[in-house]
mmCIF file of C-alpha atoms in Angstrom:
data_model
loop_
_atom_site.group_PDB
_atom_site.id
_atom_site.type_symbol
_atom_site.label_atom_id
_atom_site.label_comp_id
_atom_site.label_asym_id
_atom_site.label_seq_id
_atom_site.Cartn_x
_atom_site.Cartn_y
_atom_site.Cartn_z
ATOM 1 C CA MET A 1 2.806 80.112 -147.911
ATOM 2 C CA ALA A 2 2.367 78.093 -151.127
ATOM 3 C CA ASN A 3 0.336 80.886 -152.826
ATOM 4 C CA PHE A 4 2.884 83.459 -151.791
ATOM 5 C CA ILE A 5 5.721 81.516 -153.372
ATOM 6 C CA LEU A 6 3.742 80.851 -156.558
ATOM 7 C CA GLN A 7 2.889 84.558 -156.985
ATOM 8 C CA PHE A 8 6.502 85.589 -156.920
ATOM 9 C CA GLY A 9 8.177 83.201 -159.217
ATOM 10 C CA LEU A 10 7.231 79.737 -160.109
ATOM 11 C CA LYS A 11 7.589 80.604 -163.863
ATOM 12 C CA LYS A 12 10.724 78.767 -164.669
ATOM 13 C CA LYS A 13 11.855 75.278 -163.923
ATOM 14 C CA THR A 14 15.236 76.638 -162.921
ATOM 15 C CA LYS A 15 13.632 78.074 -159.814
ATOM 16 C CA LYS A 16 12.367 74.674 -158.584
ATOM 17 C CA LEU A 17 15.530 74.005 -156.683
ATOM 18 C CA TYR A 18 15.364 77.415 -155.053
ATOM 19 C CA TYR A 19 11.834 76.832 -153.826
ATOM 20 C CA ALA A 20 12.670 73.440 -152.564
ATOM 21 C CA LEU A 21 15.591 74.866 -150.628
ATOM 22 C CA VAL A 22 13.396 77.649 -149.212
ATOM 23 C CA VAL A 23 10.759 75.156 -148.069
ATOM 24 C CA THR A 24 13.429 72.925 -146.633
ATOM 25 C CA ALA A 25 14.882 75.881 -144.736
ATOM 26 C CA PHE A 26 11.436 76.754 -143.322
ATOM 27 C CA LEU A 27 10.865 73.188 -142.296
ATOM 28 C CA ILE A 28 14.290 72.957 -140.679
ATOM 29 C CA VAL A 29 13.679 76.224 -138.812
ATOM 30 C CA GLY A 30 10.206 74.972 -137.817
ATOM 31 C CA GLY A 31 11.731 71.903 -136.184
ATOM 32 C CA VAL A 32 10.558 69.353 -138.707
ATOM 33 C CA GLY A 33 14.019 68.306 -139.961
ATOM 34 C CA LEU A 34 15.469 67.627 -143.394
ATOM 35 C CA ALA A 35 14.771 63.905 -143.607
ATOM 36 C CA PRO A 36 10.962 64.123 -143.227
ATOM 37 C CA VAL A 37 10.848 66.948 -145.752
ATOM 38 C CA LEU A 38 12.763 65.014 -148.320
ATOM 39 C CA ALA A 39 10.703 61.926 -147.603
ATOM 40 C CA ASN A 40 7.260 63.602 -147.910
ATOM 41 C CA SER A 41 7.832 66.374 -150.472
ATOM 42 C CA ASP A 42 7.674 64.316 -153.666
ATOM 43 C CA ILE A 43 10.248 66.719 -155.115
ATOM 44 C CA HIS A 44 12.359 65.328 -157.897
ATOM 45 C CA TRP A 45 15.731 66.944 -158.290
ATOM 46 C CA GLY A 46 16.294 66.180 -161.905
ATOM 47 C CA GLY A 47 14.233 69.085 -163.358
ATOM 48 C CA GLU A 48 11.428 66.827 -164.475
ATOM 49 C CA SER A 49 8.730 68.000 -161.948
ATOM 50 C CA ASN A 50 6.364 70.733 -162.938
ATOM 51 C CA THR A 51 5.030 73.678 -160.978
ATOM 52 C CA GLN A 52 1.838 71.880 -159.889
ATOM 53 C CA SER A 53 3.819 69.070 -158.328
ATOM 54 C CA ILE A 54 5.968 71.548 -156.407
ATOM 55 C CA SER A 55 2.877 73.432 -155.244
ATOM 56 C CA GLU A 56 1.233 70.242 -154.019
ATOM 57 C CA SER A 57 4.398 69.281 -152.201
ATOM 58 C CA ILE A 58 4.603 72.707 -150.601
ATOM 59 C CA ASP A 59 0.914 72.538 -149.578
ATOM 60 C CA LYS A 60 1.472 69.116 -148.123
ATOM 61 C CA LEU A 61 4.501 70.365 -146.210
ATOM 62 C CA SER A 62 2.536 73.392 -145.011
ATOM 63 C CA GLN A 63 -0.263 71.134 -143.749
ATOM 64 C CA ASN A 64 2.289 68.981 -141.986
ATOM 65 C CA ILE A 65 3.750 72.108 -140.397
ATOM 66 C CA ARG A 66 0.303 73.238 -139.241
ATOM 67 C CA ASP A 67 -0.434 69.789 -137.882
ATOM 68 C CA LYS A 68 2.892 69.766 -136.076
ATOM 69 C CA LYS A 69 2.243 73.246 -134.678
ATOM 70 C CA ARG A 70 -1.240 72.187 -133.586
ATOM 71 C CA SER A 71 0.230 69.117 -131.921
ATOM 72 C CA ILE A 72 2.876 71.283 -130.300
ATOM 73 C CA THR A 73 0.189 73.732 -129.141
ATOM 74 C CA ASP A 74 -1.885 70.865 -127.741
ATOM 75 C CA LEU A 75 1.175 69.413 -126.110
ATOM 76 C CA ASN A 76 2.077 72.827 -124.697
ATOM 77 C CA GLY A 77 -1.473 73.159 -123.383
ATOM 78 C CA ASN A 78 -1.280 69.717 -121.844
ATOM 79 C CA LEU A 79 2.138 70.583 -120.503
ATOM 80 C CA ASP A 80 0.821 73.817 -118.999
ATOM 81 C CA GLN A 81 -2.095 71.916 -117.464
ATOM 82 C CA ALA A 82 0.329 69.322 -116.158
ATOM 83 C CA LYS A 83 2.508 72.122 -114.801
ATOM 84 C CA ASN A 84 -0.534 73.694 -113.136
ATOM 85 C CA ASP A 85 -1.571 70.327 -111.712
ATOM 86 C CA LEU A 86 1.993 69.744 -110.574
ATOM 87 C CA SER A 87 2.101 73.218 -109.020
ATOM 88 C CA LYS A 88 -1.197 72.564 -107.240
ATOM 89 C CA ALA A 89 0.033 69.159 -106.138
ATOM 90 C CA GLN A 90 3.271 70.714 -104.945
ATOM 91 C CA SER A 91 1.282 73.392 -103.111
ATOM 92 C CA ILE A 92 -0.956 70.748 -101.526
ATOM 93 C CA LEU A 93 2.104 68.653 -100.767
ATOM 94 C CA GLY A 94 3.779 71.684 -99.231
ATOM 95 C CA MET A 95 0.691 72.340 -97.128
ATOM 96 C CA GLN A 96 0.535 68.690 -96.119
ATOM 97 C CA GLN A 97 4.238 68.719 -95.368
ATOM 98 C CA GLY A 98 3.649 71.854 -93.336
ATOM 99 C CA ASN A 99 0.798 70.110 -91.538
ATOM 100 C CA VAL A 100 2.994 67.084 -91.005
ATOM 101 C CA GLN A 101 5.751 69.328 -89.701
ATOM 102 C CA ASP A 102 3.260 71.087 -87.429
ATOM 103 C CA LEU A 103 2.000 67.740 -86.189
ATOM 104 C CA THR A 104 5.582 66.562 -85.787
ATOM 105 C CA ASN A 105 6.379 69.699 -83.812
ATOM 106 C CA GLN A 106 3.255 69.184 -81.713
ATOM 107 C CA VAL A 107 4.208 65.557 -81.121
ATOM 108 C CA GLU A 108 7.738 66.568 -80.171
ATOM 109 C CA ALA A 109 6.323 69.250 -77.873
ATOM 110 C CA LEU A 110 3.994 66.677 -76.327
ATOM 111 C CA LYS A 111 6.908 64.275 -75.955
ATOM 112 C CA THR A 112 8.934 66.998 -74.269
ATOM 113 C CA ALA A 113 5.995 67.911 -72.025
ATOM 114 C CA LEU A 114 5.467 64.229 -71.249
ATOM 115 C CA ALA A 115 9.149 63.789 -70.425
ATOM 116 C CA ASN A 116 9.019 66.870 -68.198
ATOM 117 C CA LYS A 117 5.877 65.594 -66.490
ATOM 118 C CA GLN A 118 7.463 62.175 -66.102
ATOM 119 C CA THR A 119 10.548 63.756 -64.565
ATOM 120 C CA GLU A 120 8.333 65.889 -62.323
ATOM 121 C CA LEU A 121 6.315 62.814 -61.388
ATOM 122 C CA ASN A 122 9.464 60.813 -60.671
ATOM 123 C CA ASN A 123 10.805 63.642 -58.524
ATOM 124 C CA LYS A 124 7.470 63.888 -56.725
ATOM 125 C CA VAL A 125 7.374 60.120 -56.238
ATOM 126 C CA ASN A 126 10.939 60.162 -54.935
ATOM 127 C CA GLU A 127 10.061 63.056 -52.648
ATOM 128 C CA LEU A 128 6.914 61.347 -51.408
ATOM 129 C CA THR A 129 8.767 58.049 -51.093
ATOM 130 C CA LYS A 130 11.496 59.694 -49.019
ATOM 131 C CA GLN A 131 8.882 61.527 -46.967
ATOM 132 C CA LYS A 132 6.903 58.330 -46.427
ATOM 133 C CA GLN A 133 10.091 56.431 -45.650
ATOM 134 C CA ASP A 134 11.046 59.083 -43.096
ATOM 135 C CA GLU A 135 7.559 58.863 -41.598
ATOM 136 C CA ILE A 136 7.772 55.073 -41.542
ATOM 137 C CA ASN A 137 11.213 55.205 -39.945
ATOM 138 C CA GLN A 138 9.894 57.682 -37.367
ATOM 139 C CA LYS A 139 6.918 55.420 -36.669
ATOM 140 C CA ILE A 140 9.234 52.421 -36.366
ATOM 141 C CA LEU A 141 11.439 54.386 -33.965
ATOM 142 C CA GLU A 142 8.412 55.405 -31.906
ATOM 143 C CA ILE A 143 7.100 51.839 -31.920
ATOM 144 C CA ASN A 144 10.492 50.477 -30.863
ATOM 145 C CA GLN A 145 10.611 53.098 -28.114
ATOM 146 C CA LYS A 146 7.115 52.111 -26.994
ATOM 147 C CA ILE A 147 8.152 48.465 -27.090
ATOM 148 C CA ALA A 148 11.232 49.242 -24.984
ATOM 149 C CA GLU A 149 9.120 51.210 -22.521
ATOM 150 C CA GLY A 150 6.577 48.399 -22.483
ATOM 151 C CA ASN A 151 9.313 45.824 -21.905
ATOM 152 C CA GLN A 152 10.674 47.935 -19.054
ATOM 153 C CA LYS A 153 7.229 48.221 -17.509
ATOM 154 C CA VAL A 154 6.701 44.497 -18.002
ATOM 155 C CA ALA A 155 10.048 43.810 -16.322
ATOM 156 C CA GLU A 156 9.096 46.068 -13.408
ATOM 157 C CA LYS A 157 5.694 44.422 -13.164
ATOM 158 C CA GLN A 158 7.367 41.038 -13.377
ATOM 159 C CA LYS A 159 9.585 42.017 -10.471
ATOM 160 C CA GLU A 160 6.504 43.024 -8.510
ATOM 161 C CA VAL A 161 4.785 39.785 -9.502
ATOM 162 C CA ASP A 162 7.873 37.788 -8.502
ATOM 163 C CA ALA A 163 7.920 39.592 -5.145
ATOM 164 C CA LYS A 164 4.225 38.909 -4.692
ATOM 165 C CA GLN A 165 4.836 35.316 -5.720
ATOM 166 C CA ARG A 166 7.558 35.011 -3.120
ATOM 167 C CA GLU A 167 5.239 36.527 -0.515
ATOM 168 C CA PHE A 168 2.519 34.152 -1.623
ATOM 169 C CA ASP A 169 4.890 31.201 -1.459
ATOM 170 C CA ALA A 170 5.947 32.286 2.042
ATOM 171 C CA LYS A 171 2.329 32.626 3.099
ATOM 172 C CA GLN A 172 1.614 29.299 1.491
ATOM 173 C CA ASN A 173 4.459 27.738 3.419
ATOM 174 C CA GLU A 174 3.196 29.355 6.607
ATOM 175 C CA LEU A 175 -0.295 28.121 5.839
ATOM 176 C CA SER A 176 1.029 24.646 5.148
ATOM 177 C CA ALA A 177 2.911 24.693 8.449
ATOM 178 C CA ALA A 178 -0.190 25.995 10.222
ATOM 179 C CA ASN A 179 -2.271 23.302 8.576
ATOM 180 C CA GLN A 180 0.249 20.704 9.631
ATOM 181 C CA GLN A 181 0.149 22.066 13.170
ATOM 182 C CA LEU A 182 -3.622 22.209 13.037
ATOM 183 C CA ASN A 183 -3.752 18.663 11.797
ATOM 184 C CA LYS A 184 -1.475 17.632 14.618
ATOM 185 C CA ILE A 185 -3.583 19.503 17.133
ATOM 186 C CA GLN A 186 -6.696 18.016 15.586
ATOM 187 C CA ALA A 187 -5.151 14.582 15.859
ATOM 188 C CA ASP A 188 -4.270 15.270 19.489
ATOM 189 C CA TYR A 189 -7.776 16.596 20.084
ATOM 190 C CA ASN A 190 -9.285 13.561 18.457
ATOM 191 C CA ASP A 191 -7.043 11.330 20.540
ATOM 192 C CA GLN A 192 -7.947 13.209 23.706
ATOM 193 C CA THR A 193 -11.604 13.114 22.748
ATOM 194 C CA THR A 194 -11.363 9.384 22.260
ATOM 195 C CA LYS A 195 -9.613 9.001 25.553
ATOM 196 C CA LEU A 196 -12.183 11.251 27.227
ATOM 197 C CA SER A 197 -14.979 9.257 25.686
ATOM 198 C CA ASP A 198 -13.352 6.055 26.934
ATOM 199 C CA ALA A 199 -12.884 7.608 30.366
ATOM 200 C CA ASN A 200 -16.479 8.792 30.459
ATOM 201 C CA LYS A 201 -17.555 5.316 29.493
ATOM 202 C CA THR A 202 -15.407 3.826 32.237
ATOM 203 C CA ILE A 203 -16.800 6.337 34.721
ATOM 204 C CA ALA A 204 -20.306 5.479 33.640
ATOM 205 C CA ASP A 205 -19.552 1.810 34.162
ATOM 206 C CA TYR A 206 -18.091 2.599 37.545
ATOM 207 C CA ASP A 207 -21.093 4.741 38.387
ATOM 208 C CA ALA A 208 -23.497 1.992 37.371
ATOM 209 C CA ARG A 209 -21.566 -0.495 39.388
ATOM 210 C CA LEU A 210 -21.506 1.948 42.316
ATOM 211 C CA ARG A 211 -25.263 2.485 42.178
ATOM 212 C CA LYS A 212 -25.729 -1.260 42.000
ATOM 213 C CA VAL A 213 -23.496 -1.746 44.981
ATOM 214 C CA GLN A 214 -25.281 1.087 46.767
ATOM 215 C CA ASP A 215 -28.600 -0.530 45.990
ATOM 216 C CA GLU A 216 -27.319 -3.821 47.184
ATOM 217 C CA VAL A 217 -25.974 -2.154 50.354
ATOM 218 C CA SER A 218 -29.300 -0.401 50.832
ATOM 219 C CA ASP A 219 -31.136 -3.682 50.443
ATOM 220 C CA LEU A 220 -28.785 -5.388 52.856
ATOM 221 C CA LYS A 221 -29.161 -2.550 55.310
ATOM 222 C CA ALA A 222 -32.908 -2.705 54.961
ATOM 223 C CA LYS A 223 -32.835 -6.393 55.485
ATOM 224 C CA ALA A 224 -30.516 -5.960 58.459
ATOM 225 C CA ASP A 225 -32.716 -3.275 59.966
ATOM 226 C CA LYS A 226 -35.740 -5.461 59.509
ATOM 227 C CA ALA A 227 -33.951 -8.391 61.012
ATOM 228 C CA VAL A 228 -32.940 -6.269 64.010
ATOM 229 C CA ALA A 229 -36.442 -4.954 64.322
ATOM 230 C CA ASP A 230 -37.879 -8.390 64.132
ATOM 231 C CA ALA A 231 -35.393 -9.577 66.744
ATOM 232 C CA ASN A 232 -36.287 -6.812 69.172
ATOM 233 C CA GLN A 233 -39.917 -7.649 69.116
#
């Protein structure tokens, strides 16, 4: 840009202001701003600068512009890379969010299935509990009925036992009376036996005495017969 400007009219000092304004306009359009241009251009506005000074200032400004553009290009490249990284990160984040949402949906579905299974289990437990309770109540009813029947049979058997006990008591009373009578008869028998034994003893004494008397009579008779016989001789 500096060579182009010099070729077309840096012949008069009156054009220095024009060139400076043109450069300033380029710099303003290029985004550099008026203050940096005025600060770095080394342009003197009093007409005392020569063409070489203006050319050096323009070259310096051109280099600054190129450096700025290079920086902007680098920044744009970095920005594009950052945008690409951000886009990739957003894509990965979207995928992860989708995965999270899928997992969340799966968890919610599992929760719903679990709740349904829990409800089904509770209903089944209630059904089984009611069924078991009905069975238990039926068993209790049957057991109570068996107990009532058993109590009735026991009562009937008790009546029979009581009747048998009464019969036994009657027989026992009869036996006791018979034993008493037997004892009385036995006592009478013993008494009679004693009396008979005493009588037999008395008879034996009488018999012994009788035999003795008979012997004595026989002896006396023998003696008498002998005496008579002796007298008759």
